[in-house]
Amino acid sequence: MGSSNTAGGGVREESAMEDGGADGGAYQPEMPAFGAFSEGEKVLAYHGPCLYEAKVQKTEIRKDEWKYFVHYLGWSKSWDEWVVADRLLKFTEENGSKQKFLAKNQNVDKSSKSGRSTQSKPRSSNDAKVDKEDIRNQAPRGKKRKGQTGTEEKSMRSVEKLAMLQFPPTLKKQLVDDWEFVTQLGKLVKLPRSPNVDDILKKYLEYRTKKDGMIVESVAEILKGIRCYFDKALPLMLLYKKERQQYQEAVHDNISPSSIYGAEHLLRLFVKLPELLSYVNMEEDALGKLQQKLLDLLKFLQKNQNLFFLSTYNGSKNMDKSDD
Amino acid sequence: METGGEEEQDGLSGHSPGQAPPSSASSLPKEHPQVELELRILEALEIYHPAKLQGLHRHFVLYGLMEYMRKSFEKQFTADEILQLLDRFFNLEMLKPDEEEVENINHEEDFSLPQSFFIKEES
């Protein structure tokens, strides 16, 4: 009992129901009579990577799912929003330490910056966007009620499959460090990178070819596809706001981003792959095979992590700007 | 039956630098009648719309088609073989990328790392 609460990304529906429906107790997957959280209840709510104290003000069933209208305590009403149960945790001591843990991780680098509360609320609209993004990314992740059907369901399903693309933990950390360097410390990857994305993909093909004793056609095709995605997606969805200016300067017409950027940005593409691939509407077993191959590529990146990835970012956005 | 696992069944593909495929479909494997190949590829197009072959997703659509054919004939097809087959039905050059795709992909947004990446796994 209760131990299930410590798991991963927020309260899973099941455990939440157990806690919340203590009176009735009956868990009905189709349509619970009560949401996991009740009106007026004090909760912890994810906003971006951190947890904040919040109060549930309204609850409602929309599209067969309980939605909660939360107000973040101590924050302007303009932050009030509707969220799903995945974003909320019960206001317990255990979850409180989780909140502190996350906040501490967040603020390693900025706690000294100002006299403001250490649990800084995302300030820029950019950060707020993180959130919408999250909802979109997380919605399909196996947390839907079983009985639910809908028009979105089909395209969701393939996303869901690929969302299970498990990042090796060290690459996950690589992405968090990447986030921290760029968005928190204002550091950038110095361009052009060597090896660049083209080099890395070529190395991988060589590695596979050697291992399999031949060029595996499907792998070659996937690598072409990744390169194509990378070039297109880089300016559209793989850059943090602070990197845009650098992009303008580094990438002129006719140069493909894959010859300038390296593993740091390639790894971000993997975060976006499920979304991109959902447009292909691939058959399930083809998708499964693809997933294995992508995972193999990820493992290759991991194996060569020291070789491919920068350990620190040096290029700063503005030369004259020191970071406090 | 499938041997399972991720091993490709490339042994039969007969694709070697020595015998560059001529421009006709004659490099396609002989063991299956042409009509059967064509039937299957048309079937596959119900899943993978040919218009998608012209856009951003081209390579993954080709991959999907390769997988479909591999499954149907239990042998590996190359991308070129797939394109040769399709060439009999479509002028691929003339296909326009579908508009929905262009719309979906063309708006710019900043990268943001999903929340799940920030949560450290226990132990």
Coordinates of C-alpha atoms in Angstrom, one line a residue:
Chain A
M1 CA 0.0 0.0 0.0
G2 CA 1.0 3.5 -0.7
S3 CA 4.4 2.5 -2.1
S4 CA 3.0 2.7 -5.6
N5 CA 2.8 6.4 -5.1
T6 CA 6.5 6.8 -5.5
A7 CA 6.6 5.5 -8.9
G8 CA 7.4 7.6 -12.0
G9 CA 5.5 10.4 -13.5
G10 CA 2.8 11.2 -11.0
V11 CA 0.0 9.4 -9.6
R12 CA -1.1 6.6 -11.8
E13 CA -4.8 6.3 -12.2
E14 CA -5.2 3.1 -10.3
S15 CA -3.4 4.1 -7.2
A16 CA -5.0 7.5 -7.3
M17 CA -8.4 5.9 -7.3
E18 CA -7.5 3.7 -4.4
D19 CA -6.5 6.7 -2.4
G20 CA -9.3 9.0 -3.4
G21 CA -12.2 6.7 -3.4
A22 CA -11.6 5.4 0.1
D23 CA -15.3 5.7 1.0
G24 CA -16.8 3.9 -2.0
G25 CA -13.8 1.9 -2.9
A26 CA -15.2 0.5 -6.1
Y27 CA -12.9 1.3 -9.0
Q28 CA -14.7 1.5 -12.2
P29 CA -12.5 1.9 -15.2
E30 CA -15.2 3.2 -17.5
M31 CA -16.6 6.0 -15.5
P32 CA -15.8 6.6 -11.9
A33 CA -18.4 8.5 -10.0
F34 CA -15.7 10.6 -8.3
G35 CA -12.4 11.8 -9.7
A36 CA -9.3 11.0 -7.9
F37 CA -9.2 14.5 -6.5
S38 CA -12.1 16.5 -5.1
E39 CA -13.1 20.1 -5.3
G40 CA -11.4 22.2 -2.7
E41 CA -8.6 19.6 -2.1
K42 CA -5.1 20.8 -1.7
V43 CA -2.7 19.0 -4.0
L44 CA 0.7 19.0 -5.6
A45 CA 0.6 19.8 -9.3
Y46 CA 3.3 19.4 -11.9
H47 CA 4.0 22.5 -13.8
G48 CA 7.0 21.9 -16.1
P49 CA 9.5 19.8 -14.2
C50 CA 8.5 21.0 -10.7
L51 CA 5.7 20.4 -8.3
Y52 CA 3.7 23.2 -6.9
E53 CA 1.1 23.5 -4.1
A54 CA -2.2 24.0 -5.7
K55 CA -5.9 23.8 -5.0
V56 CA -8.5 21.9 -7.0
Q57 CA -11.3 24.4 -7.7
K58 CA -13.5 22.5 -10.1
T59 CA -13.7 19.0 -11.4
E60 CA -15.4 17.8 -14.5
I61 CA -15.6 14.8 -16.8
R62 CA -14.5 15.6 -20.3
K63 CA -14.1 13.0 -23.0
D64 CA -14.5 10.3 -20.4
E65 CA -11.7 11.6 -18.3
W66 CA -11.7 13.5 -15.1
K67 CA -10.2 17.0 -15.5
Y68 CA -9.3 19.3 -12.6
F69 CA -9.2 23.0 -12.6
V70 CA -6.3 24.0 -10.4
H71 CA -5.1 27.2 -8.9
Y72 CA -1.4 27.4 -7.9
L73 CA -1.2 28.7 -4.4
G74 CA 0.6 32.0 -4.3
W75 CA 0.6 32.5 -8.0
S76 CA -1.5 34.7 -10.2
K77 CA -4.8 33.4 -11.4
S78 CA -3.5 33.6 -14.9
W79 CA -1.7 30.4 -14.3
D80 CA -4.9 28.6 -13.4
E81 CA -5.6 25.7 -15.7
W82 CA -7.4 22.4 -16.4
V83 CA -5.2 19.4 -16.0
V84 CA -5.6 15.6 -16.0
A85 CA -5.0 13.4 -12.9
D86 CA -1.5 12.6 -14.1
R87 CA -0.4 16.1 -13.3
L88 CA -1.6 15.9 -9.7
L89 CA -0.3 14.3 -6.6
K90 CA -2.0 13.9 -3.2
F91 CA -0.8 16.4 -0.7
T92 CA 1.1 14.0 1.5
E93 CA 4.4 14.2 3.3
E94 CA 5.9 11.7 0.9
N95 CA 4.9 13.7 -2.1
G96 CA 6.1 16.8 -0.3
S97 CA 9.6 15.5 -0.2
K98 CA 9.3 14.6 -3.9
Q99 CA 8.4 18.2 -4.5
K100 CA 11.5 19.4 -2.6
F101 CA 13.6 16.9 -4.4
L102 CA 12.5 18.1 -7.8
A103 CA 12.8 21.7 -6.8
K104 CA 16.3 21.2 -5.6
N105 CA 17.3 19.5 -8.8
Q106 CA 15.8 22.4 -10.7
N107 CA 17.6 25.1 -8.8
V108 CA 21.1 23.8 -8.5
D109 CA 22.2 26.5 -10.8
K110 CA 19.9 29.3 -10.2
S111 CA 19.2 29.3 -6.5
S112 CA 21.9 32.0 -6.0
K113 CA 20.5 34.2 -8.6
S114 CA 17.9 36.2 -6.8
G115 CA 16.1 36.6 -3.6
R116 CA 13.0 35.1 -5.0
S117 CA 11.5 32.0 -3.8
T118 CA 13.6 29.0 -4.6
Q119 CA 10.7 27.3 -6.2
S120 CA 10.7 29.6 -9.1
K121 CA 7.7 29.5 -11.2
P122 CA 8.3 29.2 -14.9
R123 CA 8.5 32.8 -16.0
S124 CA 8.7 32.9 -19.7
S125 CA 5.9 31.9 -22.1
N126 CA 8.5 29.4 -23.3
D127 CA 8.3 27.6 -20.1
A128 CA 4.6 27.6 -20.0
K129 CA 4.7 26.0 -23.3
V130 CA 6.7 23.1 -21.9
D131 CA 3.5 22.3 -20.2
K132 CA 1.1 22.1 -23.0
E133 CA 3.7 20.1 -24.7
D134 CA 3.8 17.7 -21.8
I135 CA 0.1 17.1 -21.8
R136 CA 0.2 16.3 -25.4
N137 CA 3.2 14.0 -25.1
Q138 CA 1.9 12.3 -22.1
A139 CA -1.7 11.9 -22.8
P140 CA -1.3 8.8 -25.0
R141 CA 1.1 7.1 -22.6
G142 CA -1.0 4.2 -21.5
K143 CA -3.0 6.1 -19.0
K144 CA -6.2 6.2 -20.8
R145 CA -9.2 4.4 -19.6
K146 CA -9.6 1.1 -21.2
G147 CA -13.1 1.6 -22.5
Q148 CA -12.3 4.8 -24.3
T149 CA -12.8 5.0 -27.9
G150 CA -12.6 7.9 -30.2
T151 CA -11.4 9.2 -33.5
E152 CA -8.0 10.2 -32.1
E153 CA -7.5 6.7 -30.8
K154 CA -6.0 5.2 -33.9
S155 CA -3.2 7.8 -34.4
M156 CA -2.7 7.8 -30.7
R157 CA -2.0 4.2 -30.7
S158 CA 1.0 4.4 -32.9
V159 CA 2.4 7.3 -30.9
E160 CA 1.8 5.3 -27.7
K161 CA 3.8 2.4 -29.1
L162 CA 6.7 4.5 -29.9
A163 CA 6.5 6.5 -26.8
M164 CA 7.7 3.4 -25.2
L165 CA 11.0 4.0 -26.9
Q166 CA 13.0 3.7 -23.8
F167 CA 15.9 6.1 -23.6
P168 CA 18.9 4.5 -21.8
P169 CA 19.2 6.4 -18.5
T170 CA 22.5 8.0 -19.4
L171 CA 21.0 9.5 -22.5
K172 CA 18.0 10.7 -20.5
K173 CA 20.5 12.5 -18.3
Q174 CA 22.3 13.8 -21.3
L175 CA 19.1 15.4 -22.4
V176 CA 18.4 17.0 -19.0
D177 CA 22.0 18.3 -19.0
D178 CA 21.5 19.7 -22.4
W179 CA 18.3 21.4 -21.3
E180 CA 20.2 22.8 -18.3
F181 CA 23.1 24.1 -20.3
V182 CA 21.0 25.9 -22.9
T183 CA 17.9 27.1 -21.0
Q184 CA 19.3 27.6 -17.5
L185 CA 22.9 28.5 -18.1
G186 CA 22.6 30.2 -21.4
K187 CA 25.4 28.1 -22.9
L188 CA 25.3 26.8 -26.4
V189 CA 26.8 24.0 -28.4
K190 CA 29.7 25.4 -30.4
L191 CA 29.1 24.9 -34.1
P192 CA 30.0 23.3 -36.3
R193 CA 30.2 20.0 -34.4
S194 CA 32.5 17.2 -35.1
P195 CA 31.4 14.5 -35.5
N196 CA 28.3 15.9 -37.1
V197 CA 25.0 14.1 -37.6
D198 CA 26.0 12.8 -41.0
D199 CA 29.3 11.4 -39.6
I200 CA 27.4 9.7 -36.8
L201 CA 24.9 8.1 -39.0
K202 CA 27.6 7.0 -41.4
K203 CA 29.5 5.5 -38.5
Y204 CA 26.5 3.6 -37.4
L205 CA 25.8 2.2 -40.8
E206 CA 29.5 1.0 -40.9
Y207 CA 29.1 -0.5 -37.5
R208 CA 25.9 -2.3 -38.5
T209 CA 27.3 -3.4 -41.8
K210 CA 30.3 -4.9 -40.2
K211 CA 28.2 -6.6 -37.6
D212 CA 25.6 -8.0 -40.0
G213 CA 28.2 -8.7 -42.7
M214 CA 26.1 -6.8 -45.3
I215 CA 24.3 -3.6 -45.8
V216 CA 20.9 -4.1 -44.3
E217 CA 18.6 -2.3 -46.6
S218 CA 16.0 -1.4 -44.1
V219 CA 18.5 0.1 -41.7
A220 CA 20.0 2.2 -44.5
E221 CA 16.5 3.4 -45.4
I222 CA 15.8 4.3 -41.7
L223 CA 19.0 6.2 -41.5
K224 CA 18.1 8.2 -44.6
G225 CA 14.8 8.9 -43.0
I226 CA 16.4 10.1 -39.8
R227 CA 18.7 12.4 -41.7
C228 CA 15.7 13.8 -43.7
Y229 CA 13.7 14.3 -40.5
F230 CA 16.7 16.0 -38.8
D231 CA 17.2 18.5 -41.5
K232 CA 13.6 19.4 -41.6
A233 CA 12.9 19.2 -37.9
L234 CA 15.9 21.1 -36.6
P235 CA 14.7 24.6 -37.2
L236 CA 11.1 23.7 -36.7
M237 CA 11.1 21.8 -33.4
L238 CA 14.6 20.9 -32.2
L239 CA 15.9 24.3 -31.1
Y240 CA 15.4 25.9 -27.7
K241 CA 14.5 29.6 -28.1
K242 CA 18.0 30.7 -27.1
E243 CA 19.5 28.8 -29.9
R244 CA 17.6 30.4 -32.7
Q245 CA 20.0 33.2 -33.3
Q246 CA 22.9 30.8 -33.5
Y247 CA 21.0 28.8 -36.1
Q248 CA 20.5 31.9 -38.2
E249 CA 24.2 32.6 -38.2
A250 CA 25.4 29.0 -38.6
V251 CA 23.1 27.6 -41.2
H252 CA 23.0 29.4 -44.5
D253 CA 21.1 28.3 -47.6
N254 CA 22.1 25.0 -49.1
I255 CA 23.9 23.8 -46.0
S256 CA 22.1 21.0 -44.3
P257 CA 21.8 21.1 -40.5
S258 CA 23.0 17.6 -40.3
S259 CA 26.5 18.7 -41.5
I260 CA 26.7 21.3 -38.8
Y261 CA 24.9 20.0 -35.7
G262 CA 25.9 16.9 -33.8
A263 CA 24.8 14.3 -31.4
E264 CA 23.3 16.8 -28.9
H265 CA 20.6 17.8 -31.4
L266 CA 20.2 14.4 -32.9
L267 CA 19.2 13.1 -29.5
R268 CA 16.5 15.7 -29.3
L269 CA 15.1 14.3 -32.5
F270 CA 14.5 11.0 -30.8
V271 CA 12.3 12.8 -28.4
K272 CA 10.2 14.0 -31.3
L273 CA 10.3 10.9 -33.4
P274 CA 7.0 9.4 -32.0
E275 CA 5.2 12.6 -33.0
L276 CA 6.8 12.7 -36.5
L277 CA 6.3 9.0 -37.2
S278 CA 2.7 9.1 -36.2
Y279 CA 2.0 10.8 -39.6
V280 CA 3.3 7.8 -41.4
N281 CA 0.6 5.6 -39.9
M282 CA 2.8 2.6 -39.9
E283 CA 1.5 -1.0 -39.5
E284 CA 2.0 -2.2 -36.0
D285 CA 4.6 -4.9 -36.6
A286 CA 6.6 -2.7 -38.9
L287 CA 6.5 -0.1 -36.2
G288 CA 7.7 -2.6 -33.7
K289 CA 10.6 -3.6 -35.8
L290 CA 11.4 0.0 -36.4
Q291 CA 11.4 0.6 -32.7
Q292 CA 14.0 -2.1 -32.1
K293 CA 16.2 -0.6 -34.8
L294 CA 15.9 2.9 -33.3
L295 CA 16.7 1.5 -29.9
D296 CA 19.8 -0.1 -31.4
L297 CA 20.8 3.3 -32.7
L298 CA 20.2 4.9 -29.4
K299 CA 22.4 2.2 -27.7
F300 CA 25.1 3.0 -30.3
L301 CA 24.9 6.7 -29.3
Q302 CA 25.1 5.6 -25.7
K303 CA 28.1 3.4 -26.2
N304 CA 29.9 6.3 -27.9
Q305 CA 28.6 8.9 -25.5
N306 CA 32.0 10.3 -24.6
L307 CA 33.0 10.5 -28.2
F308 CA 29.9 12.0 -29.7
F309 CA 28.6 14.4 -27.0
L310 CA 30.1 17.5 -25.6
S311 CA 30.6 17.2 -21.8
T312 CA 30.2 21.0 -21.4
Y313 CA 28.8 23.7 -23.6
N314 CA 31.0 26.7 -24.2
G315 CA 29.5 28.9 -26.8
S316 CA 27.6 31.5 -24.9
K317 CA 24.7 33.3 -26.5
N318 CA 26.1 36.8 -26.0
M319 CA 29.8 37.0 -25.7
D320 CA 29.7 39.8 -23.2
K321 CA 27.1 38.2 -21.0
S322 CA 28.3 36.6 -17.8
D323 CA 26.0 34.3 -16.0
D324 CA 25.7 36.0 -12.7
Chain B
M1 CA 7.5 -19.0 -41.0
E2 CA 9.3 -16.1 -39.6
T3 CA 12.5 -16.8 -37.8
G4 CA 11.6 -14.1 -35.4
G5 CA 13.9 -11.6 -33.8
E6 CA 15.3 -8.7 -35.6
E7 CA 17.4 -10.7 -38.1
E8 CA 16.9 -9.7 -41.7
Q9 CA 16.4 -12.4 -44.2
D10 CA 18.8 -10.9 -46.7
G11 CA 20.4 -14.0 -47.9
L12 CA 18.2 -14.2 -50.9
S13 CA 18.2 -10.6 -52.0
G14 CA 20.6 -11.1 -54.8
H15 CA 21.6 -7.5 -54.6
S16 CA 25.3 -7.2 -55.2
P17 CA 27.3 -4.5 -56.9
G18 CA 28.3 -6.9 -59.6
Q19 CA 24.8 -7.0 -61.1
A20 CA 23.4 -3.5 -61.1
P21 CA 19.7 -3.6 -61.8
P22 CA 18.7 -2.7 -65.3
S23 CA 16.0 -0.1 -65.6
S24 CA 13.2 -2.5 -66.2
A25 CA 11.7 -4.6 -63.4
S26 CA 13.6 -7.6 -64.5
S27 CA 15.9 -7.5 -61.5
L28 CA 13.0 -8.4 -59.3
P29 CA 13.1 -11.9 -57.9
K30 CA 12.0 -14.5 -60.3
E31 CA 10.5 -16.9 -57.8
H32 CA 7.4 -14.8 -57.5
P33 CA 5.3 -14.0 -60.5
Q34 CA 5.3 -10.3 -61.3
V35 CA 1.5 -10.1 -60.9
E36 CA 1.7 -11.3 -57.4
L37 CA 4.3 -8.7 -56.5
E38 CA 2.2 -6.0 -58.1
L39 CA -0.9 -7.2 -56.3
R40 CA 0.8 -7.0 -52.9
I41 CA 2.3 -3.6 -53.5
L42 CA -1.0 -2.2 -54.4
E43 CA -2.4 -3.7 -51.3
A44 CA 0.3 -2.1 -49.3
L45 CA -0.6 1.3 -50.7
E46 CA -3.8 1.2 -48.8
I47 CA -1.8 1.6 -45.7
Y48 CA 1.0 3.8 -47.1
H49 CA -0.4 6.5 -49.3
P50 CA 1.9 7.0 -52.3
A51 CA 1.6 10.8 -51.9
K52 CA 3.6 10.4 -48.8
L53 CA 6.5 9.1 -50.9
Q54 CA 7.1 12.6 -52.0
G55 CA 7.4 14.3 -48.7
L56 CA 9.2 14.4 -45.4
H57 CA 8.2 10.9 -44.6
R58 CA 9.4 9.3 -47.8
H59 CA 12.0 7.0 -46.3
F60 CA 9.8 5.7 -43.5
V61 CA 7.0 5.1 -45.9
L62 CA 9.5 3.2 -48.1
Y63 CA 10.6 1.3 -45.0
G64 CA 7.0 0.4 -44.3
L65 CA 6.5 -0.8 -47.8
M66 CA 9.7 -2.9 -47.6
E67 CA 8.5 -4.4 -44.4
Y68 CA 5.1 -5.2 -45.9
M69 CA 6.6 -6.9 -48.9
R70 CA 9.2 -8.7 -46.7
K71 CA 6.3 -10.1 -44.6
S72 CA 4.3 -11.1 -47.7
F73 CA 7.1 -12.9 -49.5
E74 CA 9.4 -13.7 -46.7
K75 CA 12.3 -12.1 -48.4
Q76 CA 14.0 -8.8 -48.2
F77 CA 13.2 -6.2 -50.8
T78 CA 15.4 -3.2 -51.4
A79 CA 14.1 0.3 -51.6
D80 CA 14.9 0.3 -55.3
E81 CA 12.9 -2.8 -56.0
I82 CA 9.9 -1.2 -54.3
L83 CA 10.3 2.0 -56.3
Q84 CA 10.6 -0.1 -59.5
L85 CA 7.3 -1.8 -58.7
L86 CA 5.6 1.4 -57.9
D87 CA 6.9 3.0 -61.0
R88 CA 4.6 0.7 -63.1
F89 CA 1.6 2.4 -61.6
F90 CA 2.7 5.9 -60.7
N91 CA 4.7 8.6 -62.0
L92 CA 6.3 9.2 -58.6
E93 CA 7.9 12.5 -59.7
M94 CA 4.5 13.9 -60.3
L95 CA 3.0 13.1 -57.0
K96 CA 2.4 16.0 -54.8
P97 CA 3.1 15.8 -51.0
D98 CA -0.2 15.8 -49.3
E99 CA -1.2 19.1 -47.9
E100 CA -2.1 17.9 -44.5
E101 CA 1.5 16.9 -43.9
V102 CA 2.8 20.2 -45.1
E103 CA 0.5 21.9 -42.7
N104 CA 1.3 19.7 -39.8
I105 CA 5.0 20.0 -40.1
N106 CA 5.5 23.6 -41.0
H107 CA 4.8 25.5 -37.9
E108 CA 7.7 26.5 -35.8
E109 CA 7.9 25.7 -32.1
D110 CA 10.6 25.7 -29.6
F111 CA 12.0 22.4 -28.4
S112 CA 10.8 21.4 -24.9
L113 CA 11.9 18.4 -23.0
P114 CA 8.9 16.4 -21.8
Q115 CA 8.5 16.3 -18.1
S116 CA 9.1 12.6 -17.9
F117 CA 12.7 13.1 -18.6
F118 CA 13.2 15.1 -15.4
I119 CA 11.9 12.4 -13.2
K120 CA 14.8 10.3 -11.9
E121 CA 14.1 6.7 -11.7
E122 CA 14.3 5.2 -8.3
S123 CA 17.5 3.3 -7.5

